[in-house]
Short mmCIF file of C-alpha atoms in Angstrom, two decimals:
data_model
loop_
_atom_site.label_atom_id
_atom_site.label_comp_id
_atom_site.label_asym_id
_atom_site.label_seq_id
_atom_site.Cartn_x
_atom_site.Cartn_y
_atom_site.Cartn_z
CA MET K 817 114.77 119.09 77.32
CA THR K 818 112.12 121.67 78.17
CA THR K 819 110.07 122.71 75.18
CA ILE K 820 111.18 126.01 73.64
CA ASN K 821 107.77 127.53 74.38
CA ASP K 822 107.98 126.79 78.11
CA GLN K 823 111.57 127.99 78.28
CA THR K 824 110.61 131.29 76.64
CA TYR K 825 108.05 131.92 79.36
CA ILE K 826 110.37 130.74 82.13
CA ASP K 827 113.02 133.20 80.92
CA LYS K 828 110.43 136.01 80.85
CA VAL K 829 109.42 135.22 84.45
CA LEU K 830 113.03 135.15 85.56
CA LYS K 831 113.57 138.54 83.96
CA GLY K 832 110.77 139.95 86.10
CA ASP K 833 107.70 139.53 83.89
CA THR K 834 105.42 137.97 86.51
CA ASN K 835 102.45 137.76 84.15
CA ALA K 836 104.30 135.30 81.91
CA PHE K 837 103.87 132.75 84.70
CA ALA K 838 100.09 132.81 84.05
CA PHE K 839 100.77 131.09 80.72
CA LEU K 840 102.55 128.21 82.50
CA VAL K 841 99.74 127.96 85.09
CA GLU K 842 97.11 127.82 82.34
CA LYS K 843 99.06 125.19 80.43
CA TYR K 844 99.69 122.83 83.30
CA LYS K 845 96.85 123.49 85.77
CA VAL K 846 94.68 120.57 84.58
CA MET K 847 97.62 118.17 84.70
CA VAL K 848 98.65 119.22 88.23
CA PHE K 849 95.06 119.35 89.49
CA SER K 850 94.22 115.93 88.07
CA LEU K 851 97.24 114.41 89.80
CA ALA K 852 96.28 116.08 93.09
CA MET K 853 92.71 114.84 92.72
CA LYS K 854 93.90 111.31 92.02
CA MET K 855 96.14 111.38 95.08
CA LEU K 856 93.95 113.24 97.56
CA LYS K 857 90.39 112.56 96.32
CA SER K 858 89.15 115.79 97.89
CA ARG K 859 88.46 118.69 95.51
CA GLU K 860 89.20 121.41 98.10
CA GLU K 861 92.48 119.86 99.16
CA ALA K 862 93.48 119.18 95.55
CA GLU K 863 92.84 122.82 94.65
CA GLU K 864 94.85 124.08 97.63
CA ILE K 865 97.76 121.75 96.95
CA SER K 866 97.77 122.57 93.23
CA GLN K 867 97.90 126.30 93.94
CA ASP K 868 100.68 125.71 96.47
CA THR K 869 102.55 123.70 93.81
CA PHE K 870 102.49 126.60 91.35
CA ILE K 871 103.52 129.12 94.00
CA LYS K 872 106.45 126.87 95.05
CA ALA K 873 107.40 126.48 91.39
CA TYR K 874 107.35 130.25 90.92
CA LYS K 875 109.53 130.85 93.96
CA ASN K 876 112.04 128.16 92.90
CA LEU K 877 111.97 128.82 89.17
CA SER K 878 115.58 130.01 89.19
CA LYS K 879 116.55 126.52 90.43
CA PHE K 880 115.01 124.89 87.33
CA LYS K 881 117.96 124.21 85.06
CA GLY K 882 116.09 122.59 82.18
CA ASP K 883 117.71 119.16 82.63
CA SER K 884 114.26 117.61 82.51
CA LYS K 885 110.92 118.78 81.07
CA PHE K 886 109.31 121.65 82.96
CA SER K 887 106.18 119.46 83.30
CA THR K 888 108.22 116.69 85.02
CA TRP K 889 109.76 119.21 87.39
CA LEU K 890 106.32 120.63 88.18
CA TYR K 891 104.89 117.13 88.52
CA LYS K 892 107.60 116.32 91.08
CA ILE K 893 106.70 119.35 93.21
CA ALA K 894 103.00 118.44 93.03
CA TYR K 895 103.72 114.80 93.91
CA ARG K 896 105.83 115.81 96.95
CA ASN K 897 103.17 118.28 98.09
CA CYS K 898 100.45 115.64 97.86
CA LEU K 899 102.62 113.10 99.74
CA ASP K 900 103.21 115.66 102.53
CA ASN K 901 99.48 116.30 102.72
CA LEU K 902 98.72 112.59 102.85
CA LYS K 903 101.26 112.13 105.65
CA LYS K 904 99.45 114.84 107.63
CA ASN K 905 96.03 113.26 107.15
CA LYS K 906 97.03 109.64 107.23
CA GLU K 907 94.16 107.62 105.84
CA LYS K 908 93.88 103.92 106.45
CA TYR K 909 92.94 101.97 103.37
CA GLN K 910 91.00 98.78 103.37
CA LEU K 911 92.92 97.15 100.57
CA ASP K 912 91.07 95.00 98.10
CA THR K 913 92.67 91.64 97.73
CA ILE K 914 94.08 90.87 94.28
CA ASP K 915 92.42 87.89 92.69
CA GLU K 916 94.28 85.57 90.40
CA ILE K 917 94.50 87.15 86.95
CA THR K 918 93.90 85.05 83.88
CA ILE K 919 93.72 86.06 80.24
CA LYS K 920 90.14 84.80 80.16
CA LYS K 921 89.25 87.10 83.01
CA ILE K 922 90.83 90.10 81.23
CA HIS K 923 88.91 89.33 78.03
CA SER K 924 85.58 88.83 79.75
CA THR K 925 85.93 92.11 81.70
CA ASP K 926 86.92 93.86 78.47
CA THR K 927 83.86 92.47 76.68
CA ILE K 928 81.51 93.65 79.40
CA LEU K 929 83.10 97.13 79.44
CA GLU K 930 82.66 97.37 75.69
CA GLU K 931 78.93 96.87 76.19
CA ILE K 932 78.67 99.90 78.48
CA SER K 933 78.47 103.41 77.01
CA GLN K 934 81.63 105.50 76.97
CA LYS K 935 80.18 107.98 79.47
CA GLU K 936 79.20 105.24 81.94
CA ARG K 937 82.58 103.63 81.46
CA ALA K 938 84.36 106.88 82.32
CA ILE K 939 82.35 107.14 85.58
CA LEU K 940 82.99 103.49 86.37
CA MET K 941 86.72 103.83 85.77
CA LYS K 942 86.88 106.92 87.96
CA ASP K 943 85.13 105.03 90.78
CA CYS K 944 87.38 102.01 90.35
CA LEU K 945 90.55 104.12 90.30
CA ASN K 946 89.39 105.84 93.49
CA LYS K 947 89.17 102.47 95.20
CA LEU K 948 92.87 101.82 94.58
CA PRO K 949 95.46 102.78 97.22
CA GLU K 950 96.62 106.33 96.46
CA GLU K 951 100.11 105.30 95.35
CA GLU K 952 98.89 102.68 92.86
CA ARG K 953 96.25 105.08 91.55
CA THR K 954 98.85 107.82 91.06
CA LEU K 955 101.28 105.54 89.27
CA LEU K 956 98.59 104.28 86.88
CA TRP K 957 97.46 107.85 86.26
CA MET K 958 100.96 109.04 85.46
CA PHE K 959 101.76 106.08 83.23
CA TYR K 960 98.50 105.61 81.33
CA TYR K 961 96.68 108.90 81.47
CA ASP K 962 99.48 111.45 81.38
CA GLU K 963 101.60 109.00 79.39
CA LEU K 964 104.77 109.76 81.33
CA SER K 965 107.70 107.47 80.57
CA LEU K 966 109.13 105.10 83.17
CA LYS K 967 112.18 107.38 83.33
CA GLU K 968 110.03 110.41 84.13
CA ILE K 969 108.05 108.54 86.80
CA ILE K 970 111.29 107.38 88.37
CA GLU K 971 112.48 110.98 88.47
CA ILE K 972 109.27 112.13 90.11
CA THR K 973 108.76 109.32 92.59
CA GLU K 974 112.43 108.39 93.17
CA LEU K 975 111.52 104.67 92.97
CA SER K 976 113.93 102.21 91.39
CA GLU K 977 112.99 100.89 87.95
CA SER K 978 112.34 97.33 89.14
CA ASN K 979 110.31 98.61 92.09
CA LEU K 980 108.25 100.83 89.82
CA LYS K 981 107.55 97.99 87.40
CA VAL K 982 106.43 95.71 90.24
CA ARG K 983 104.16 98.39 91.65
CA LEU K 984 102.66 99.18 88.26
CA HIS K 985 101.92 95.52 87.64
CA ARG K 986 100.34 95.13 91.07
CA ALA K 987 98.27 98.26 90.44
CA ARG K 988 97.03 96.94 87.09
CA LYS K 989 96.06 93.62 88.66
CA ARG K 990 94.25 95.31 91.54
CA LEU K 991 92.44 97.60 89.11
CA LEU K 992 91.22 94.67 87.06
CA THR K 993 89.96 92.94 90.22
CA ILE K 994 88.12 96.09 91.31
CA VAL K 995 86.65 96.70 87.82
CA GLU K 996 85.49 93.09 87.69
CA LYS K 997 83.79 93.35 91.09
CA ASN K 998 82.19 96.69 90.15
CA ILE K 999 80.84 95.67 86.78
CA GLU K 1000 79.19 92.52 88.05
CA PRO K 1001 76.05 94.28 89.36
CA GLU K 1002 76.11 96.53 86.28
CA PHE K 1003 76.31 93.53 84.01
CA ILE K 1004 73.57 91.64 85.87
CA SER K 1005 71.19 94.63 85.80
CA HIS K 1006 72.05 95.25 82.12
CA TYR K 1007 71.19 91.70 81.12
CA GLY K 1008 68.33 91.51 83.58
CA ARG K 1009 66.61 94.31 81.69
CA LYS K 1010 67.00 92.50 78.36
CA MET S 148 105.62 83.01 77.99
CA GLY S 149 102.10 82.71 79.48
CA GLU S 150 103.02 85.20 82.22
CA ASN S 151 104.28 87.70 79.62
CA LYS S 152 101.11 87.31 77.59
CA HIS S 153 98.91 88.17 80.49
CA ILE S 154 101.12 91.15 81.44
CA GLU S 155 100.69 92.45 77.87
CA GLU S 156 96.92 91.90 77.96
CA LEU S 157 96.64 93.61 81.31
CA ASP S 158 98.76 96.52 80.03
CA ALA S 159 96.52 96.89 76.97
CA PHE S 160 93.43 96.77 79.18
CA ALA S 161 94.70 99.51 81.50
CA LYS S 162 95.87 101.65 78.55
CA LYS S 163 92.46 101.34 76.90
CA TYR S 164 90.26 102.23 79.85
CA ILE S 165 92.27 104.55 82.11
CA LYS S 166 92.56 107.03 79.25
CA GLU S 167 88.75 107.15 79.21
CA ALA S 168 88.48 108.36 82.80
CA ASP S 169 87.35 111.98 83.12
CA GLN S 170 90.01 114.61 83.64
CA GLU S 171 89.57 116.83 86.65
CA VAL S 172 89.35 120.56 86.03
CA PRO S 173 90.13 123.17 88.71
CA SER S 174 87.87 126.13 89.53
CA LEU S 175 87.53 129.02 87.09
CA ASN S 176 89.48 131.48 89.23
CA PHE S 177 92.37 129.05 89.74
CA THR S 178 94.95 130.98 87.71
CA SER S 179 93.89 134.41 89.01
CA SER S 180 94.14 133.21 92.62
CA ILE S 181 97.73 132.04 92.02
CA MET S 182 98.64 135.26 90.25
CA ASP S 183 97.18 137.29 93.15
CA VAL S 184 99.35 135.41 95.64
CA ILE S 185 102.38 135.92 93.39
CA ALA S 186 101.68 139.64 93.04
CA GLU S 187 101.42 139.90 96.82
CA THR S 188 104.75 138.10 97.22
CA GLN S 189 106.32 140.51 94.72
CA ASN S 190 105.04 143.56 96.65
CA LYS S 191 106.53 142.19 99.84
CA LYS S 192 109.86 141.69 98.04
CA VAL S 193 109.89 145.32 96.84
CA PHE S 194 109.73 146.65 100.39
CA LYS S 195 112.52 144.86 102.16
CA PRO S 196 113.59 146.99 105.13
CA ASN S 197 117.33 147.05 105.66
CA PRO S 198 118.56 147.72 109.17
CA LEU S 199 120.01 151.19 109.60
CA ILE S 200 122.79 149.88 111.78
CA SER S 201 124.35 146.57 110.86
CA ILE S 202 125.59 143.99 113.34
CA LYS S 203 129.16 145.16 112.73
CA GLY S 204 128.01 148.72 113.40
CA TRP S 205 126.43 147.69 116.68
CA ILE S 206 129.64 145.90 117.78
CA LEU S 207 131.70 148.95 116.91
CA LEU S 208 129.31 151.26 118.78
CA PHE S 209 129.37 149.06 121.89
CA SER S 210 133.16 148.86 121.81
CA LEU S 211 133.48 152.62 121.50
CA LEU S 212 130.98 153.13 124.28
CA THR S 213 132.83 150.70 126.56
CA VAL S 214 136.16 152.38 125.81
CA CYS S 215 134.69 155.83 126.49
CA ILE S 216 133.10 154.72 129.78
CA LEU S 217 136.32 153.05 130.90
CA TYR S 218 138.41 156.03 129.90
CA VAL S 219 136.21 158.52 131.64
CA SER S 220 135.65 156.45 134.78
CA LYS S 221 139.18 155.14 135.31
CA GLY S 222 141.06 157.99 133.74
CA LYS S 223 144.27 157.45 131.87
CA SER S 224 145.61 155.07 134.50
CA ILE S 225 143.86 151.98 133.12
CA PHE S 226 145.37 152.55 129.64
CA GLU S 227 148.78 153.23 131.04
CA THR S 228 148.89 149.78 132.66
CA TRP S 229 148.71 148.17 129.19
CA LYS S 230 152.33 148.29 128.33
CA LEU S 231 153.64 146.93 125.07
CA PRO S 232 156.67 144.65 125.13
CA GLU S 233 159.97 146.44 124.51
CA LYS S 234 160.38 145.15 120.93
CA TYR S 235 157.01 146.63 119.84
CA LYS S 236 157.71 150.05 121.23
CA TYR S 237 157.73 152.92 118.80
CA THR S 238 157.89 156.66 118.83
CA PRO S 239 154.52 158.12 118.00
CA ILE S 240 154.42 160.52 115.08
CA PHE S 241 151.41 162.25 116.49
CA GLU S 242 150.57 162.76 120.14
CA PHE S 243 146.84 162.57 120.86
CA PRO S 244 145.66 165.49 122.99
CA ASP S 245 144.27 164.56 126.37
CA LEU S 246 140.78 165.98 125.87
CA PHE S 247 139.35 164.88 129.20
CA LYS S 248 142.19 166.16 131.32
CA ASN S 249 140.22 168.91 132.99
CA ILE S 250 136.89 167.12 133.12
CA SER S 251 135.89 165.37 136.31
CA VAL S 252 132.69 163.38 136.57
CA SER S 253 131.26 161.94 139.77
CA ASN S 254 130.59 158.21 140.08
CA THR S 255 126.84 158.83 140.50
CA MET S 256 126.78 160.74 137.24
CA LEU S 257 128.70 157.97 135.50
CA THR S 258 126.36 155.27 136.79
CA ALA S 259 123.35 157.36 135.68
CA CYS S 260 124.89 157.82 132.21
CA PHE S 261 125.63 154.14 131.95
CA PHE S 262 122.05 153.10 132.82
CA PHE S 263 120.60 155.83 130.61
CA THR S 264 122.61 154.57 127.62
CA LEU S 265 121.63 151.01 128.41
CA LEU S 266 118.00 152.06 128.49
CA ILE S 267 118.29 153.73 125.06
CA PHE S 268 119.78 150.55 123.58
CA ILE S 269 117.05 148.39 125.12
CA GLN S 270 114.39 150.74 123.74
CA MET S 271 116.00 150.65 120.29
CA TYR S 272 115.95 146.86 120.32
CA LEU S 273 112.33 146.72 121.50
CA PHE S 274 111.17 149.26 118.90
CA LYS S 275 113.01 147.41 116.13
CA THR S 276 111.42 144.06 117.09
CA ARG S 277 107.96 145.63 117.26
CA PHE S 278 108.24 147.37 113.85
CA ASP S 279 109.69 144.23 112.28
CA GLU S 280 106.73 142.23 113.53
CA LYS S 281 104.29 144.85 112.22
CA LEU S 282 105.91 144.95 108.80
CA ASN S 283 106.11 141.19 108.42
CA SER S 284 102.52 140.55 109.52
#
């Protein structure tokens, strides 16, 4: 299932060409680092965990049998590393309550977001995602940003399909609530200037 | 029906806006830092000290030493007491020469030899531990 390109480099590394691993690091560093950032929120910790992920992957490369994509296998190592780090520095979240979601509410939030520039929207979304509990943020990131399939996320997180679907839905609802709360002052100031 | 509709709308909303969030990029020397660590690991792997004497070797040495000490200190008598049952008795093809027949060692000398040997083994163990620690640090 691993792409031929990845497998070529994996084979080279296993034959002793250490430098071939640099190609894999270059290819997947942004993906791994983004996941670590989404889970840990601290740049320093994310960088440390990402590096540790690649070193672990290198040491265990012979155990990678190619049953899944190399990226999924790497993602799983990164996810486990981040979880271990979070367990060490247990952070207590003040969870935002999830308001009742209506289609009208989704449309109105969407309309307001359309009014904001793409750059501002990107900043706003990053802030809103950071306000989610780390697990919900990570699941949304995997599913919508990295476009991993449900099957791949199940393999990484070891959640059951029904459990994953429930968590994803809850995460989407909480995100909408947070976005709505965050764009209110933006919206008011925007129209106040008009 | 209504529930499904709002799940679809919510899904479309998330798909549309999460993709717009900025991707995080690691530091410029990210790859080189990893490759440095890997190179270091490789160097450590190249120099993997193997013990000169294996565990089996040590057991054999201790057994030989014990047999020698017993033989010298107690003489042949101790070995003569170990008699095989009648059915296992055989005629030896080759008679081992009694090398220590004319050698007599005092008990003080034997005790000194024993403690001296023990001391050498302790020193070997301590040196090995110390060098192992140095090499692995």
